[in-house]
Tab-separated table of C-alpha atoms and ligand atoms in Angstrom:
chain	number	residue	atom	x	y	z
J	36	UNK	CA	114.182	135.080	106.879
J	37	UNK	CA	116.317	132.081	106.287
J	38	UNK	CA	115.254	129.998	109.288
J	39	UNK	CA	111.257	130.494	107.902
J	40	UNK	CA	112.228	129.272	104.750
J	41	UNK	CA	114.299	126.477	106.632
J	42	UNK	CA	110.916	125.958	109.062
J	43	UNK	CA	108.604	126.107	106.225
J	44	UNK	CA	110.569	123.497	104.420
J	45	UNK	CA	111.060	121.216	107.642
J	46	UNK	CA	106.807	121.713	107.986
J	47	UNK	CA	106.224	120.788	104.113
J	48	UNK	CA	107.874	117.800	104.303
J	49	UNK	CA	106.405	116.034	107.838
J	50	UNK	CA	103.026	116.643	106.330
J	51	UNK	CA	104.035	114.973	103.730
J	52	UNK	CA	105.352	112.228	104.926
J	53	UNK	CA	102.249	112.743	107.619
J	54	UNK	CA	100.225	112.093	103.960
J	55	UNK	CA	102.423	109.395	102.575
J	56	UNK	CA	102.473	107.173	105.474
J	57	UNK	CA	99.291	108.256	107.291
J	58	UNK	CA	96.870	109.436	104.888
J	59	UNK	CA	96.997	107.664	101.330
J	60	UNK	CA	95.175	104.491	100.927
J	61	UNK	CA	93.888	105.691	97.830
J	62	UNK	CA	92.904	102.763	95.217
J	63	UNK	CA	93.692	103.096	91.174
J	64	UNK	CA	90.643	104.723	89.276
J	65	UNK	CA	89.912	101.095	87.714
J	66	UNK	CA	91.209	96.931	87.882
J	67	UNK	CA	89.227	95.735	85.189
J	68	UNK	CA	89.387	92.072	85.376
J	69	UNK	CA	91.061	91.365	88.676
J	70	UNK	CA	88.206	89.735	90.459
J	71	UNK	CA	86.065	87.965	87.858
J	72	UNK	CA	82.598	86.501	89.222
J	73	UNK	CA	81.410	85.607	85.989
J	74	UNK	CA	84.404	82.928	85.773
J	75	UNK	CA	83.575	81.586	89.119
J	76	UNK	CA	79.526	81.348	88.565
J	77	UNK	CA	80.264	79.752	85.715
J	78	UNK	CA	82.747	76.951	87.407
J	79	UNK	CA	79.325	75.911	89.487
J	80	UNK	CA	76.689	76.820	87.362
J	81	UNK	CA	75.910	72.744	85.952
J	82	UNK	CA	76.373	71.734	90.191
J	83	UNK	CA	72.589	70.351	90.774
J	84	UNK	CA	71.015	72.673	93.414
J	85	UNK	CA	69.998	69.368	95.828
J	86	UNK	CA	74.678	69.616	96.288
J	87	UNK	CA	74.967	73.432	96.794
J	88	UNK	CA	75.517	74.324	100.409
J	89	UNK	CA	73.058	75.147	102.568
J	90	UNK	CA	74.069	77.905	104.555
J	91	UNK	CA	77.199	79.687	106.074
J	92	UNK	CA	78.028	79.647	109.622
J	93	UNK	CA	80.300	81.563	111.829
J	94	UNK	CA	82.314	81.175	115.115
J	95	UNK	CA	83.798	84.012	116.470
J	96	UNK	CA	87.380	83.027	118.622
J	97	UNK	CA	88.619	85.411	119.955
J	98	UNK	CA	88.160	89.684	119.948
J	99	UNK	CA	90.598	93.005	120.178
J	100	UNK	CA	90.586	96.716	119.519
J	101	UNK	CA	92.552	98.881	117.794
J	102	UNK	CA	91.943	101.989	116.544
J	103	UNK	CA	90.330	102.474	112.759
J	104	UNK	CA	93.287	104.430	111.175
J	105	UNK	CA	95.344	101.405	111.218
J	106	UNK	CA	92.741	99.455	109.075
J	107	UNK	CA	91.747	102.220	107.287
J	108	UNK	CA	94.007	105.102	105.876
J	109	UNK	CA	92.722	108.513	107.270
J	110	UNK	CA	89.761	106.621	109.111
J	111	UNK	CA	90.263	108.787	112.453
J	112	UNK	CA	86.834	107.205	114.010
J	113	UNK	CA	88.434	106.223	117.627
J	114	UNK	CA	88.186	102.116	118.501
J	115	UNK	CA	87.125	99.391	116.570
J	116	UNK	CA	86.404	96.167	117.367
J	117	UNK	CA	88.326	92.673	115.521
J	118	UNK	CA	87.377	89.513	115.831
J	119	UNK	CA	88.990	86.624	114.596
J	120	UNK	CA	86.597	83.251	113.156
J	121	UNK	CA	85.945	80.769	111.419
J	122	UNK	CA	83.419	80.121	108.738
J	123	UNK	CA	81.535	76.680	107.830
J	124	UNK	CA	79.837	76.091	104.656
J	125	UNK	CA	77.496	73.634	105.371
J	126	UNK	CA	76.526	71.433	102.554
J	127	UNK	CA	75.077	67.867	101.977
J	128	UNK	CA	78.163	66.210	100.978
J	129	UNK	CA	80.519	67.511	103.693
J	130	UNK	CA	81.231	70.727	105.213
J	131	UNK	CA	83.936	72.913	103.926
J	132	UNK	CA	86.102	75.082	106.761
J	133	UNK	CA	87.721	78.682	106.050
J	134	UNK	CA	89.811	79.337	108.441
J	135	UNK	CA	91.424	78.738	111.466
J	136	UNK	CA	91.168	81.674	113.773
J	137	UNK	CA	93.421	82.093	117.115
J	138	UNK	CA	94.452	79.976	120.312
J	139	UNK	CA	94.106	81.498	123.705
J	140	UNK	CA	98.161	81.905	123.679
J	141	UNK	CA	97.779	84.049	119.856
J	142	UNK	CA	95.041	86.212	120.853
J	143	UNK	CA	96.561	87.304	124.041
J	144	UNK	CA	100.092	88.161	122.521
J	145	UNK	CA	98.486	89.935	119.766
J	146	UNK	CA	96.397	91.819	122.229
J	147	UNK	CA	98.798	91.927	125.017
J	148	UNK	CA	96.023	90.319	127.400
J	149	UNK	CA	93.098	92.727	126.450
J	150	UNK	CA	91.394	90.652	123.694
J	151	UNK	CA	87.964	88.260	124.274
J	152	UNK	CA	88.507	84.698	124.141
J	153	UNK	CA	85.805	81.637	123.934
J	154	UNK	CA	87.051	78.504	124.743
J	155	UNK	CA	84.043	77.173	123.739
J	156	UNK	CA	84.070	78.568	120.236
J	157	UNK	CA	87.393	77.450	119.886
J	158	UNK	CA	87.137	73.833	120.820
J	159	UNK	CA	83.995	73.473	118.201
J	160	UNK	CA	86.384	74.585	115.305
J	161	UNK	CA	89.143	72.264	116.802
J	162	UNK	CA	86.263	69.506	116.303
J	163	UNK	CA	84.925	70.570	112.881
J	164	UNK	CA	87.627	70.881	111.092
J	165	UNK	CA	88.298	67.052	111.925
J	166	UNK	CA	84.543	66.240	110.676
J	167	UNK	CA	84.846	68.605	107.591
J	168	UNK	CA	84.924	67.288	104.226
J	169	UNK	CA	87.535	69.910	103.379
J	170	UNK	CA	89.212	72.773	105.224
J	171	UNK	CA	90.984	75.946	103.238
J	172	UNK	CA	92.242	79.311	105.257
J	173	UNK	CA	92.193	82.563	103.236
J	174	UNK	CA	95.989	83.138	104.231
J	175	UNK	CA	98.563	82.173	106.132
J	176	UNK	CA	98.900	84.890	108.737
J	177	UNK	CA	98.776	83.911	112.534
J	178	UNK	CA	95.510	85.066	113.106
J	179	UNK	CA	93.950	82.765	109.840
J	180	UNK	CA	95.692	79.183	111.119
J	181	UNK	CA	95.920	78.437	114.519
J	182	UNK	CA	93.645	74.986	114.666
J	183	UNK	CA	95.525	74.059	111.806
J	184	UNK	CA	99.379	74.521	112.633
J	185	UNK	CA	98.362	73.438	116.402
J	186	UNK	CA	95.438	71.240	115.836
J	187	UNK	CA	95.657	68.522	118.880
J	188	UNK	CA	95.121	65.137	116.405
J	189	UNK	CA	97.254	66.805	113.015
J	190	UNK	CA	96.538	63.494	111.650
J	191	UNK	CA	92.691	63.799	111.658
J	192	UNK	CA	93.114	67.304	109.966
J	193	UNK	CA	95.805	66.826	107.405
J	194	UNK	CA	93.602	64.543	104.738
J	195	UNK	CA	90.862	67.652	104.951
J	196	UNK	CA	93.650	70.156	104.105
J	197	UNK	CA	93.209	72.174	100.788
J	198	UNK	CA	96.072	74.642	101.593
J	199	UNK	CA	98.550	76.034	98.636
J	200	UNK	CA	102.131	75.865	98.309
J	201	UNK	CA	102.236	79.783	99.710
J	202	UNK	CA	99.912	78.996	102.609
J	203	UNK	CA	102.058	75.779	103.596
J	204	UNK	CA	105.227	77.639	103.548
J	205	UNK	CA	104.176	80.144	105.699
J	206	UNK	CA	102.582	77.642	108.186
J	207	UNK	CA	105.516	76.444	110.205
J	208	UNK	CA	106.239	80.009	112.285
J	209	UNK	CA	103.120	79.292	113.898
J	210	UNK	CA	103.372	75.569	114.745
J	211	UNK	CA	104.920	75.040	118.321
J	212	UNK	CA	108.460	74.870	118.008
J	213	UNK	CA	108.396	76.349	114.569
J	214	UNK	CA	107.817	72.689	112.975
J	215	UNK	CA	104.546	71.193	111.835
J	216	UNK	CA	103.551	67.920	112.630
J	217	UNK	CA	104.726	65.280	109.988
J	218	UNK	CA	101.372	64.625	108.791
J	219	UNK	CA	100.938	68.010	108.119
J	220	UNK	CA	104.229	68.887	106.820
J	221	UNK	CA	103.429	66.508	104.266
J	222	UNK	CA	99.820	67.735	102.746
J	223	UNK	CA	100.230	68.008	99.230
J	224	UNK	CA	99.370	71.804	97.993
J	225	UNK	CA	96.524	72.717	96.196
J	226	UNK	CA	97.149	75.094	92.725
J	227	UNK	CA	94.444	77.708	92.868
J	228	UNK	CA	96.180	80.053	90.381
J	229	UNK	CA	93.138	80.007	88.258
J	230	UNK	CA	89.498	79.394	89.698
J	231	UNK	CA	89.256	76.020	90.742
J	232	UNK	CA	85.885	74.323	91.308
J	233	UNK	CA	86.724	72.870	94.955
J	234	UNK	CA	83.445	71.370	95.933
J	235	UNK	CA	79.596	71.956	94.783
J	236	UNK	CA	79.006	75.676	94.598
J	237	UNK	CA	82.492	75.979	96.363
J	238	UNK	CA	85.180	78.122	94.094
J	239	UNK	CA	88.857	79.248	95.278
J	240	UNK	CA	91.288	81.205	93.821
J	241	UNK	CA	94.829	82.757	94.334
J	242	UNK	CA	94.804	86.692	95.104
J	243	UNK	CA	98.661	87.600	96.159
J	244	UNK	CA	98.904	91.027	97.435
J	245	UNK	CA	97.663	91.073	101.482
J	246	UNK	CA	100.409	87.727	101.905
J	247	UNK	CA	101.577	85.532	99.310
J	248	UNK	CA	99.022	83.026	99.877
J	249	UNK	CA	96.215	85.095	100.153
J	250	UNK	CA	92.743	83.567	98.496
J	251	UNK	CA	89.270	84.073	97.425
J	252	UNK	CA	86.468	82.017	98.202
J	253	UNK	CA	83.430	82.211	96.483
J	254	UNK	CA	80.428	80.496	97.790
J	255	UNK	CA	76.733	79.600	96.560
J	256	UNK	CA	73.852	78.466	98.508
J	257	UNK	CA	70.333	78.449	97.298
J	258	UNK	CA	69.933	81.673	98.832
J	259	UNK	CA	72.803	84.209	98.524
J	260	UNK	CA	76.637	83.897	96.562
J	261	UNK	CA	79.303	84.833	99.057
J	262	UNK	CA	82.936	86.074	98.482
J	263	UNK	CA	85.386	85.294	101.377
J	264	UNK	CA	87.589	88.167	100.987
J	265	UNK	CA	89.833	87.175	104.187
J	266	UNK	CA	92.487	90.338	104.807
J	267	UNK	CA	92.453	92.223	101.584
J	268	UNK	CA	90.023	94.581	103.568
J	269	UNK	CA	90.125	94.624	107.942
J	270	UNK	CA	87.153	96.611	107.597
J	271	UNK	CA	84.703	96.464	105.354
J	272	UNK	CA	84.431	100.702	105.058
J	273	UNK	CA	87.689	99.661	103.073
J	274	UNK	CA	85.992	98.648	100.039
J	275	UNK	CA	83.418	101.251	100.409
J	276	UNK	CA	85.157	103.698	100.240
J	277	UNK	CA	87.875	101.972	98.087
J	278	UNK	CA	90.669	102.675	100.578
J	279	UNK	CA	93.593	100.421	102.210
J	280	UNK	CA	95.480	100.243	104.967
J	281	UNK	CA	97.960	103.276	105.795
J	282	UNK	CA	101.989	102.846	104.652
J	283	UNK	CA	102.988	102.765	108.586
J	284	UNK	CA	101.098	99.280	109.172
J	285	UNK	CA	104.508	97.742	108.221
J	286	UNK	CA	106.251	99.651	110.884
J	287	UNK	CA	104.182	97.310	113.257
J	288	UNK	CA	103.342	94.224	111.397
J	289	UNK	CA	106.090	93.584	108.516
J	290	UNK	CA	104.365	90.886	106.917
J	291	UNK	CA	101.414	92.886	106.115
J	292	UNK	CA	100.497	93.605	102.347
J	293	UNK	CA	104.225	92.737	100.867
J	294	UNK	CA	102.323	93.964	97.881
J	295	UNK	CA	100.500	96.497	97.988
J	296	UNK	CA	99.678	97.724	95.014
J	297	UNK	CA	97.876	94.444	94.060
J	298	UNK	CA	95.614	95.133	97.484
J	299	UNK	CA	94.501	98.466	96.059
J	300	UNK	CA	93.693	96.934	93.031
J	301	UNK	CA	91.789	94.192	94.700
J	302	UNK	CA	89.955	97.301	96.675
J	303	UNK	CA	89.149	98.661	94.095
J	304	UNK	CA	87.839	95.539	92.314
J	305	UNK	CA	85.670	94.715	95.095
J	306	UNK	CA	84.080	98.533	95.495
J	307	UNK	CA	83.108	98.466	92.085
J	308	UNK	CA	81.613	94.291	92.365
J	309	UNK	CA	79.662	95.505	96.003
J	310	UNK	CA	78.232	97.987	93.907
J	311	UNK	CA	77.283	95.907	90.326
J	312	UNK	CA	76.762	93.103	92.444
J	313	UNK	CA	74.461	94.379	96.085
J	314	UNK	CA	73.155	90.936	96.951
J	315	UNK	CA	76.843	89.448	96.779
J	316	UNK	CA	77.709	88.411	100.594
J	317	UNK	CA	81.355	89.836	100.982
J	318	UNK	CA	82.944	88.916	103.789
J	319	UNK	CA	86.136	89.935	105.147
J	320	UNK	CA	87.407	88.269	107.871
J	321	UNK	CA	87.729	90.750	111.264
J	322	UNK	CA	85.099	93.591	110.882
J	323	UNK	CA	83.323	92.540	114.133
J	324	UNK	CA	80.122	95.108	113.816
J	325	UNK	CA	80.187	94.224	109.800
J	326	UNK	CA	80.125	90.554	110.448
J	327	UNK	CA	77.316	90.634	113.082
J	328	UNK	CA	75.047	92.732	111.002
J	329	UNK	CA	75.411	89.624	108.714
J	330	UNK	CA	74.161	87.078	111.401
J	331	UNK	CA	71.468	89.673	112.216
J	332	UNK	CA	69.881	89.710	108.849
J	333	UNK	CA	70.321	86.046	108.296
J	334	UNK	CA	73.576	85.747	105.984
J	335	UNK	CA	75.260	84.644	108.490
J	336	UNK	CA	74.183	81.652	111.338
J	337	UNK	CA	76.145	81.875	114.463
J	338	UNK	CA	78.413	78.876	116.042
J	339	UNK	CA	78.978	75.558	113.802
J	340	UNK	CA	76.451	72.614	113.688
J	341	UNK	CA	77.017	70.078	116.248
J	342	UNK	CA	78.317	66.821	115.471
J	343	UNK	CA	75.390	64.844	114.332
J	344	UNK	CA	74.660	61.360	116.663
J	345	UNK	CA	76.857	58.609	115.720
B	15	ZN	ZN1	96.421	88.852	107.303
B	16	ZN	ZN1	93.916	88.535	109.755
């Protein structure tokens, strides 16, 4: 009798922890006020609509798979495809660049060889991002930064920078060598702790939870508003169904939602916007199938405008 209790015991608490570190992604019941659109509609509401961007494009780096339980607690729905972009908000008085996706050498370490990488796609970020009136990365992880912290002319690049003081300091792990290049090194940070106004129709703002430099981006075109929502959702059944990524995720990537009770509260901010809010473009920053729905209905335009004749 005493080794059933002992078994039944021993069986209790591995599906527990089975529930704890598996399971639960579970956001809070409400976050009233953690994501506030109305402040950052507001910041561009006097910008003349002959400045607001035009339209939002896309290049898509590189590709993995991994399966949807790591992006999404209890989400046992086999393989899923990430990709890892960039995103260009075209506008009339200069282009603004979110993110800096991966280099061949990145994606194949993070994929141990199996990932998808263009070249091509690649090399027309490298180039933008030295034509771009500004460029801004929703964090600082590896995966956000790479043609910024190894950008082949750092000194073209580094007047263009809007990064903050969170974002900067986690650059240097993925410069080669572990240094950035002086001019680089050397950008002075941007203070998005409240909604700043960063160009026509162009809003950023700190949201610390994913990594401590993790951002929002809102956007406005004459068309659609977007929110660039970067890693506070790999998938974007996350916010639907107002669930985060499972406890063991920092078993395998440590750096991963240091806190993460202000993701869940962000996930839960953002399930309740999508729903007030269905015309609101968000978009998170690897949900390959999510983000190509986007270029099929027209939200999104697929690879960056070329460099127009000198
Ligand atoms: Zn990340
Ligand atoms: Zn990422």
């Amino acid at each position: 009798m005493k080794w059933l209790i002992g078994f039944g015991v021993l069986v209790a608490a591995l599906a527990g922890a089975f529930w704890y570190f598996v399971l639960d992604g579970a956001a809070p019941a409400r976050a009233d006020g953690v994501i506030d659109l109305a402040a950052y509609r507001a910041l561009v509401a006097d910008d003349a609509p002959e400045t607001l961007p035009t339209e939002v494009r896309i290049e898509f780096v590189g590709e993995s798979n991994a399966p949807s339980f790591a992006a999404e607690a209890g989400a046992f729905g086999g393989e899923r495809t990430f990709s890892y972009n960039s995103f260009q908000i075209v506008a009339p008085g200069g282009d603004t660049i979110i993110d800096g996706a991966v280099d061949r050498e990145t994606l194949n370490q993070m994929s141990e060889g199996e990932g998808g990488f263009s070249e091509d796609a690649y090399g027309r970020v490298l180039g933008a991002m030295t034509r771009a009136e500004r460029v801004l990365i929703t964090h600082e992880h590896l995966d956000h930064v790479m043609a910024i912290a190894r950008h082949p002319s750092p000194d073209r690049i580094a007047p263009h920078l809007r990064l903050t003081s969170p974002q900067l300091q986690g650059l240097p792990e993925h410069a080669h060598g572990g240094r950035l290049p002086p001019p680089i090194a050397q950008v002075r940070p941007s203070d998005f702790r409240t909604p700043q106004r960063v160009a026509p129709g162009v809003v950023a703002v700190a949201a610390p939870g994913h990594s401590p430099g993790t951002i929002l981006i809102y956007a406005r075109t004459a068309a659609r508003e977007y929110l660039f929502i970067g890693d506070i959702a790999w998938v974007m059944d996350s916010v639907e169904h107002a669930r985060g990524r499972p406890r063991f995720i920092r078993w395998v990537m440590p750096m991963v939602d240091p806190d993460r009770p202000a993701v869940l509260r962000q996930l839960r901010a953002l399930h309740d916007l999508a729903a007030a809010e269905p015309a609101l473009v968000i978009v998170p920053a690897h949900d390959d199938p999510y983000l190509r729905s986007l270029v099929a209905n027209g939200a999104l335009a697929e690879e960056f405008t070329a460099p127009r004749p000198q």
